[in-house]
Tab-separated table of C-alpha atoms in Angstrom:
chain	number	residue	atom	x	y	z
A	1	UNK	CA	20.880	16.669	110.978
A	2	UNK	CA	18.434	15.600	113.691
A	3	UNK	CA	18.707	11.882	114.330
A	4	UNK	CA	15.684	9.671	114.899
A	5	UNK	CA	15.033	8.166	118.354
A	6	UNK	CA	15.734	4.716	116.917
A	7	UNK	CA	19.188	5.871	115.857
A	8	UNK	CA	20.073	6.920	119.404
A	9	UNK	CA	18.504	3.798	120.861
A	10	UNK	CA	20.701	1.674	118.614
A	11	UNK	CA	23.806	3.598	119.571
A	12	UNK	CA	22.980	3.295	123.244
A	13	UNK	CA	22.444	-0.442	122.857
A	14	UNK	CA	25.838	-0.859	121.181
A	15	UNK	CA	27.547	1.110	123.954
A	16	UNK	CA	25.794	-0.945	126.617
A	17	UNK	CA	26.752	-4.204	124.925
A	18	UNK	CA	30.381	-3.189	124.827
A	19	UNK	CA	30.438	-2.211	128.474
A	20	UNK	CA	28.623	-5.392	129.470
A	21	UNK	CA	31.335	-7.431	127.772
A	22	UNK	CA	34.048	-5.595	129.699
A	23	UNK	CA	32.214	-6.078	132.967
A	24	UNK	CA	31.652	-9.761	132.243
A	25	UNK	CA	35.356	-10.244	131.576
A	26	UNK	CA	36.462	-8.407	134.718
A	27	UNK	CA	33.867	-9.375	137.328
A	28	UNK	CA	34.192	-12.600	139.307
A	29	UNK	CA	31.604	-15.312	138.834
A	30	UNK	CA	28.795	-15.482	141.383
A	31	UNK	CA	27.897	-18.925	142.620
A	32	UNK	CA	24.683	-19.957	144.298
A	33	UNK	CA	25.070	-20.384	148.013
A	34	UNK	CA	22.624	-18.557	150.261
A	35	UNK	CA	23.914	-15.346	151.785
A	36	UNK	CA	27.269	-15.970	150.126
A	37	UNK	CA	25.745	-14.671	146.891
A	38	UNK	CA	23.397	-16.033	144.261
A	39	UNK	CA	22.044	-15.494	140.775
A	40	UNK	CA	18.375	-14.676	140.104
A	41	UNK	CA	17.363	-17.320	137.569
A	42	UNK	CA	13.715	-16.443	136.891
A	43	UNK	CA	13.487	-15.358	133.203
A	44	UNK	CA	10.655	-12.979	134.161
A	45	UNK	CA	12.986	-10.968	136.395
A	46	UNK	CA	15.085	-8.873	134.035
A	47	UNK	CA	15.002	-5.533	135.877
A	48	UNK	CA	15.400	-6.417	139.547
A	49	UNK	CA	15.272	-2.972	141.109
A	50	UNK	CA	14.682	-3.614	144.818
A	51	UNK	CA	15.716	-6.224	147.363
A	52	UNK	CA	14.529	-7.109	150.870
A	53	UNK	CA	15.485	-10.037	153.106
A	54	UNK	CA	12.432	-11.915	154.364
A	55	UNK	CA	11.539	-11.738	158.061
A	56	UNK	CA	9.566	-14.994	158.004
A	57	UNK	CA	11.412	-17.261	155.584
A	58	UNK	CA	15.164	-17.798	156.053
A	59	UNK	CA	17.157	-17.471	152.844
A	60	UNK	CA	14.328	-15.766	150.931
A	61	UNK	CA	14.743	-12.368	149.290
A	62	UNK	CA	11.881	-10.309	147.875
A	63	UNK	CA	12.397	-8.464	144.614
A	64	UNK	CA	10.422	-6.932	141.745
A	65	UNK	CA	10.962	-5.602	138.276
A	66	UNK	CA	11.260	-1.948	137.359
A	67	UNK	CA	8.527	-0.352	135.210
A	68	UNK	CA	6.242	-2.151	132.729
A	69	UNK	CA	5.909	-5.425	134.627
A	70	UNK	CA	2.748	-5.164	136.688
A	71	UNK	CA	1.841	-5.524	140.392
A	72	UNK	CA	4.127	-8.490	141.034
A	73	UNK	CA	6.565	-9.367	143.790
A	74	UNK	CA	8.886	-12.370	143.621
A	75	UNK	CA	10.236	-14.479	146.493
A	76	UNK	CA	13.659	-15.767	145.466
A	77	UNK	CA	15.412	-18.587	147.322
A	78	UNK	CA	19.037	-17.549	147.788
A	79	UNK	CA	20.119	-21.196	148.016
A	80	UNK	CA	19.013	-21.947	144.459
A	81	UNK	CA	18.304	-18.576	142.799
A	82	UNK	CA	14.842	-19.849	141.897
A	83	UNK	CA	11.546	-18.031	142.458
A	84	UNK	CA	9.463	-19.952	144.994
A	85	UNK	CA	6.417	-17.656	145.076
A	86	UNK	CA	4.889	-14.848	143.044
A	87	UNK	CA	2.638	-12.356	144.819
A	88	UNK	CA	0.172	-10.280	142.828
A	89	UNK	CA	-0.825	-7.062	144.576
A	90	UNK	CA	-4.473	-6.101	144.269
A	91	UNK	CA	-6.124	-2.807	145.137
A	92	UNK	CA	-3.302	-0.639	143.783
A	93	UNK	CA	-4.238	0.113	140.174
A	94	UNK	CA	-1.454	-0.055	137.589
A	95	UNK	CA	2.029	0.479	139.047
A	96	UNK	CA	4.026	3.117	137.176
A	97	UNK	CA	7.712	2.794	138.109
A	98	UNK	CA	8.344	0.436	141.033
A	99	UNK	CA	11.860	1.008	142.340
A	100	UNK	CA	12.182	-0.218	145.925
A	101	UNK	CA	10.980	-2.688	148.537
A	102	UNK	CA	11.473	-2.785	152.298
A	103	UNK	CA	10.138	-4.662	155.325
A	104	UNK	CA	8.789	-2.822	158.343
A	105	UNK	CA	8.687	-3.815	162.014
A	106	UNK	CA	4.989	-4.605	161.562
A	107	UNK	CA	5.972	-7.492	159.276
A	108	UNK	CA	4.575	-5.725	156.224
A	109	UNK	CA	6.219	-5.284	152.851
A	110	UNK	CA	6.462	-1.682	151.678
A	111	UNK	CA	6.769	-1.242	147.922
A	112	UNK	CA	7.945	2.080	146.496
A	113	UNK	CA	6.318	3.101	143.197
A	114	UNK	CA	8.499	6.209	143.381
A	115	UNK	CA	10.483	6.351	140.146
A	116	UNK	CA	10.185	9.293	137.764
A	117	UNK	CA	12.800	9.123	135.018
A	118	UNK	CA	11.463	12.342	133.486
A	119	UNK	CA	12.742	14.225	136.513
A	120	UNK	CA	9.645	15.393	138.324
A	121	UNK	CA	6.867	15.022	135.774
A	122	UNK	CA	4.464	13.344	138.216
A	123	UNK	CA	3.159	15.474	141.063
A	124	UNK	CA	2.663	12.423	143.252
A	125	UNK	CA	3.959	8.876	143.630
A	126	UNK	CA	2.756	5.848	145.603
A	127	UNK	CA	3.736	3.454	148.344
A	128	UNK	CA	1.997	0.071	148.618
A	129	UNK	CA	1.869	-1.908	151.869
A	130	UNK	CA	0.912	-5.555	152.271
A	131	UNK	CA	1.608	-8.299	154.817
A	132	UNK	CA	4.487	-10.611	154.090
A	133	UNK	CA	2.787	-13.943	153.323
A	134	UNK	CA	3.238	-16.664	155.913
A	135	UNK	CA	3.091	-19.350	153.232
A	136	UNK	CA	5.248	-19.147	150.132
A	137	UNK	CA	2.981	-19.886	147.194
A	138	UNK	CA	1.620	-18.013	144.190
A	139	UNK	CA	-1.164	-15.826	145.538
A	140	UNK	CA	-2.945	-12.472	145.344
A	141	UNK	CA	-2.747	-10.163	148.364
A	142	UNK	CA	-4.633	-6.923	148.790
A	143	UNK	CA	-2.344	-3.958	149.416
A	144	UNK	CA	-2.979	-0.537	150.907
A	145	UNK	CA	-2.047	2.346	148.606
A	146	UNK	CA	-0.599	5.610	149.935
A	147	UNK	CA	-0.279	8.844	147.952
A	148	UNK	CA	3.085	10.562	148.442
A	149	UNK	CA	4.231	14.102	147.651
A	150	UNK	CA	7.440	15.937	148.532
A	151	UNK	CA	7.341	19.227	150.422
A	152	UNK	CA	9.736	20.811	147.913
A	153	UNK	CA	8.212	19.465	144.704
A	154	UNK	CA	8.311	16.332	142.511
A	155	UNK	CA	11.505	14.364	141.975
A	156	UNK	CA	12.885	11.041	140.836
A	157	UNK	CA	13.698	8.461	143.524
A	158	UNK	CA	14.686	4.813	143.715
A	159	UNK	CA	15.372	4.239	147.424
A	160	UNK	CA	12.689	3.603	150.055
A	161	UNK	CA	13.608	2.485	153.573
A	162	UNK	CA	11.415	1.619	156.566
A	163	UNK	CA	13.058	2.071	159.958
A	164	UNK	CA	12.998	-1.312	161.744
A	165	UNK	CA	12.185	0.175	165.166
A	166	UNK	CA	9.914	3.178	164.535
A	167	UNK	CA	8.265	2.014	161.294
A	168	UNK	CA	8.781	5.451	159.774
A	169	UNK	CA	9.275	5.522	156.007
A	170	UNK	CA	12.137	7.377	154.326
A	171	UNK	CA	12.918	8.067	150.666
A	172	UNK	CA	16.225	9.137	149.111
A	173	UNK	CA	15.925	10.922	145.794
A	174	UNK	CA	18.171	10.148	142.828
A	175	UNK	CA	20.376	12.943	141.519
A	176	UNK	CA	23.743	12.475	139.871
A	177	UNK	CA	25.056	15.574	141.661
A	178	UNK	CA	23.891	14.271	145.044
A	179	UNK	CA	20.447	14.149	146.583
A	180	UNK	CA	18.514	14.274	149.820
A	181	UNK	CA	16.856	12.065	152.399
A	182	UNK	CA	13.126	12.638	152.936
A	183	UNK	CA	11.139	11.670	156.029
A	184	UNK	CA	7.521	10.611	155.868
A	185	UNK	CA	4.872	11.268	158.511
A	186	UNK	CA	4.909	9.228	161.706
A	187	UNK	CA	1.952	7.238	160.368
A	188	UNK	CA	1.064	6.894	156.703
A	189	UNK	CA	-2.506	7.844	155.806
A	190	UNK	CA	-4.437	5.939	153.150
A	191	UNK	CA	-7.118	8.645	152.966
A	192	UNK	CA	-4.976	11.743	152.449
A	193	UNK	CA	-1.674	12.862	150.947
A	194	UNK	CA	1.522	11.900	152.768
A	195	UNK	CA	4.039	14.745	152.596
A	196	UNK	CA	7.698	13.760	152.802
A	197	UNK	CA	10.070	16.468	154.058
A	198	UNK	CA	13.795	16.880	153.459
A	199	UNK	CA	15.881	16.013	156.535
A	200	UNK	CA	19.435	15.458	155.246
A	201	UNK	CA	21.735	15.944	152.269
A	202	UNK	CA	23.167	12.828	150.618
A	203	UNK	CA	26.425	13.066	148.660
A	204	UNK	CA	25.617	10.175	146.330
A	205	UNK	CA	23.713	9.294	143.157
A	206	UNK	CA	21.399	6.938	145.108
A	207	UNK	CA	19.835	3.847	143.543
A	208	UNK	CA	18.751	2.087	146.764
A	209	UNK	CA	19.157	1.997	150.525
A	210	UNK	CA	18.506	-0.077	153.621
A	211	UNK	CA	18.449	0.231	157.403
A	212	UNK	CA	20.385	-2.261	159.488
A	213	UNK	CA	18.171	-4.666	161.488
A	214	UNK	CA	19.004	-2.843	164.717
A	215	UNK	CA	18.133	0.512	163.160
A	216	UNK	CA	21.517	2.039	163.964
A	217	UNK	CA	22.885	2.264	160.409
A	218	UNK	CA	21.619	3.485	157.051
A	219	UNK	CA	23.346	2.104	153.957
A	220	UNK	CA	22.882	3.920	150.638
A	221	UNK	CA	24.276	2.652	147.344
A	222	UNK	CA	24.776	4.047	143.879
A	223	UNK	CA	26.072	2.629	140.632
A	224	UNK	CA	29.742	2.914	141.563
A	225	UNK	CA	29.904	3.188	145.342
A	226	UNK	CA	28.005	3.639	148.557
A	227	UNK	CA	27.932	5.484	151.873
A	228	UNK	CA	27.209	4.157	155.342
A	229	UNK	CA	25.627	6.468	157.926
A	230	UNK	CA	25.059	6.069	161.632
A	231	UNK	CA	21.375	6.850	162.173
A	232	UNK	CA	22.066	9.174	165.100
A	233	UNK	CA	18.431	9.530	166.232
A	234	UNK	CA	17.227	10.521	162.783
A	235	UNK	CA	20.137	12.860	162.037
A	236	UNK	CA	22.327	10.691	159.793
A	237	UNK	CA	26.055	11.031	160.347
A	238	UNK	CA	28.450	9.765	157.715
A	239	UNK	CA	30.375	6.733	158.958
A	240	UNK	CA	32.347	5.743	155.860
A	241	UNK	CA	32.362	4.372	152.332
A	242	UNK	CA	30.884	1.025	151.362
A	243	UNK	CA	32.794	-1.497	149.270
A	244	UNK	CA	30.123	-1.960	146.624
A	245	UNK	CA	30.847	-4.794	144.154
A	246	UNK	CA	31.140	-3.852	140.501
A	247	UNK	CA	27.843	-4.664	138.770
A	248	UNK	CA	26.438	-3.982	135.323
A	249	UNK	CA	23.655	-1.762	136.695
A	250	UNK	CA	23.686	-1.747	140.476
A	251	UNK	CA	20.123	-1.094	141.601
A	252	UNK	CA	19.437	-2.644	145.004
A	253	UNK	CA	20.765	-3.346	148.478
A	254	UNK	CA	19.518	-4.973	151.687
A	255	UNK	CA	21.021	-6.219	154.925
A	256	UNK	CA	21.062	-9.921	155.689
A	257	UNK	CA	18.592	-10.767	158.499
A	258	UNK	CA	21.366	-10.844	161.120
A	259	UNK	CA	22.843	-7.561	159.870
A	260	UNK	CA	26.299	-9.025	159.333
A	261	UNK	CA	26.414	-8.394	155.573
A	262	UNK	CA	24.910	-6.259	152.855
A	263	UNK	CA	23.515	-7.915	149.737
A	264	UNK	CA	23.825	-5.965	146.476
A	265	UNK	CA	21.619	-6.630	143.440
A	266	UNK	CA	21.718	-5.601	139.805
A	267	UNK	CA	19.366	-5.383	136.856
A	268	UNK	CA	19.566	-7.701	133.849
A	269	UNK	CA	18.827	-11.288	132.941
A	270	UNK	CA	20.379	-13.790	135.366
A	271	UNK	CA	21.405	-10.864	137.553
A	272	UNK	CA	23.813	-11.444	140.431
A	273	UNK	CA	23.190	-10.695	144.092
A	274	UNK	CA	26.559	-10.259	145.801
A	275	UNK	CA	27.538	-9.867	149.469
A	276	UNK	CA	29.580	-7.055	150.955
A	277	UNK	CA	30.938	-6.399	154.425
A	278	UNK	CA	29.390	-3.921	156.859
A	279	UNK	CA	31.850	-1.451	158.427
A	280	UNK	CA	31.237	-1.424	162.159
A	281	UNK	CA	28.621	-4.185	161.937
A	282	UNK	CA	24.873	-3.752	161.549
A	283	UNK	CA	23.467	-6.471	163.803
A	284	UNK	CA	22.199	-6.582	167.362
A	285	UNK	CA	25.098	-8.763	168.443
A	286	UNK	CA	28.231	-7.248	169.956
A	287	UNK	CA	30.587	-8.973	167.540
A	288	UNK	CA	28.920	-9.223	164.142
A	289	UNK	CA	30.649	-10.922	161.281
A	290	UNK	CA	32.440	-8.515	158.982
A	291	UNK	CA	33.137	-11.047	156.273
A	292	UNK	CA	31.753	-10.551	152.801
A	293	UNK	CA	32.161	-11.412	149.175
A	294	UNK	CA	33.389	-8.024	147.983
A	295	UNK	CA	37.110	-7.503	148.008
A	296	UNK	CA	38.648	-4.687	149.981
A	297	UNK	CA	39.548	-1.568	148.068
A	298	UNK	CA	40.726	0.649	150.851
A	299	UNK	CA	37.229	1.831	151.668
A	300	UNK	CA	36.844	3.882	148.507
A	301	UNK	CA	33.408	2.559	147.615
A	302	UNK	CA	34.640	0.588	144.646
A	303	UNK	CA	35.052	-2.836	146.176
A	304	UNK	CA	34.789	-6.050	144.236
A	305	UNK	CA	37.078	-4.850	141.454
A	306	UNK	CA	39.417	-7.781	141.450
A	307	UNK	CA	42.653	-6.786	139.732
A	308	UNK	CA	43.172	-3.028	139.577
A	309	UNK	CA	43.557	-2.816	135.827
A	310	UNK	CA	40.454	-4.818	134.963
A	311	UNK	CA	38.373	-3.065	137.599
A	312	UNK	CA	39.366	0.383	136.408
A	313	UNK	CA	38.656	-0.578	132.814
A	314	UNK	CA	35.202	-1.894	133.682
A	315	UNK	CA	34.262	1.135	135.767
A	316	UNK	CA	35.424	3.420	132.989
A	317	UNK	CA	33.374	1.518	130.442
A	318	UNK	CA	30.220	1.688	132.532
A	319	UNK	CA	30.735	5.402	133.176
A	320	UNK	CA	31.088	6.006	129.471
A	321	UNK	CA	27.837	4.177	128.799
A	322	UNK	CA	25.856	5.984	131.481
A	323	UNK	CA	26.880	9.459	130.476
A	324	UNK	CA	26.893	8.766	126.748
A	325	UNK	CA	23.357	7.424	126.931
A	326	UNK	CA	22.273	10.486	128.899
A	327	UNK	CA	23.727	12.764	126.209
A	328	UNK	CA	22.111	10.747	123.443
A	329	UNK	CA	18.730	10.960	125.109
A	330	UNK	CA	19.045	14.701	125.583
A	331	UNK	CA	19.891	15.172	121.903
A	332	UNK	CA	16.959	13.014	120.805
């Protein structure tokens, strides 16, 4: 008998609730404390899907919700977890599925309205660019909108990265069997279509990415792990696995301003932002700090598990939810 969509939605919700309980029991608490980790406390932010460390305001991280929120960006103070400014983007129409945010060397925020959960239904997506505000207050800022297409056809993506030296924009698509890195034109055009072309294969189900401040590393994360690449003049070379902390739905990553740590974010109410170490360092200094809040797991990309038994149980539970929900949605 064909089940109704509400039936599958209810089943998915029950699975998610069960997994969330396991994760809550196994994951360490995250305390407020600047770059040592913090919790996003704004009740409006329930689907934090991108993260970018401010260039102008120490301790501030920019984030946004996933779809169905509107043209809003939130400046979150990592010392308190509170939102200190809300920016409303004008001149961009109605955002569709905002998935990523990055800061360029020009001091502008780049916002990636690049999600497509229906797997290539939309023949174009958008990037919005606006200056990072010099004063943190609630305000409306006009953004420039860029139309984006891929040379090899539409696709779903959640990771947008702006190189901190060249200003070139890159997108990594999201595919559970592994995806690709796409390079945009040298200069984005607001009057024409910007075609992004495939430049590398990525062996990861990518949910976000970030360049190191010195532009020498590219970090890509997924739900259950991550990969660090040396940039290698635009020809990424795999450097190693990232110790990504276990999170309920790991959606975002950014480097700290000095490049010494990676900060990992997750969706959900009161979502945690947790630090992780950077293999090889990602700063301009010769001896960057390699300390971080995620525990070592032998470099297997599953850091932050705590005790082995609890970590394995939590990862298994989340995997069950993800793939069970996917099967339920296919059957509906």
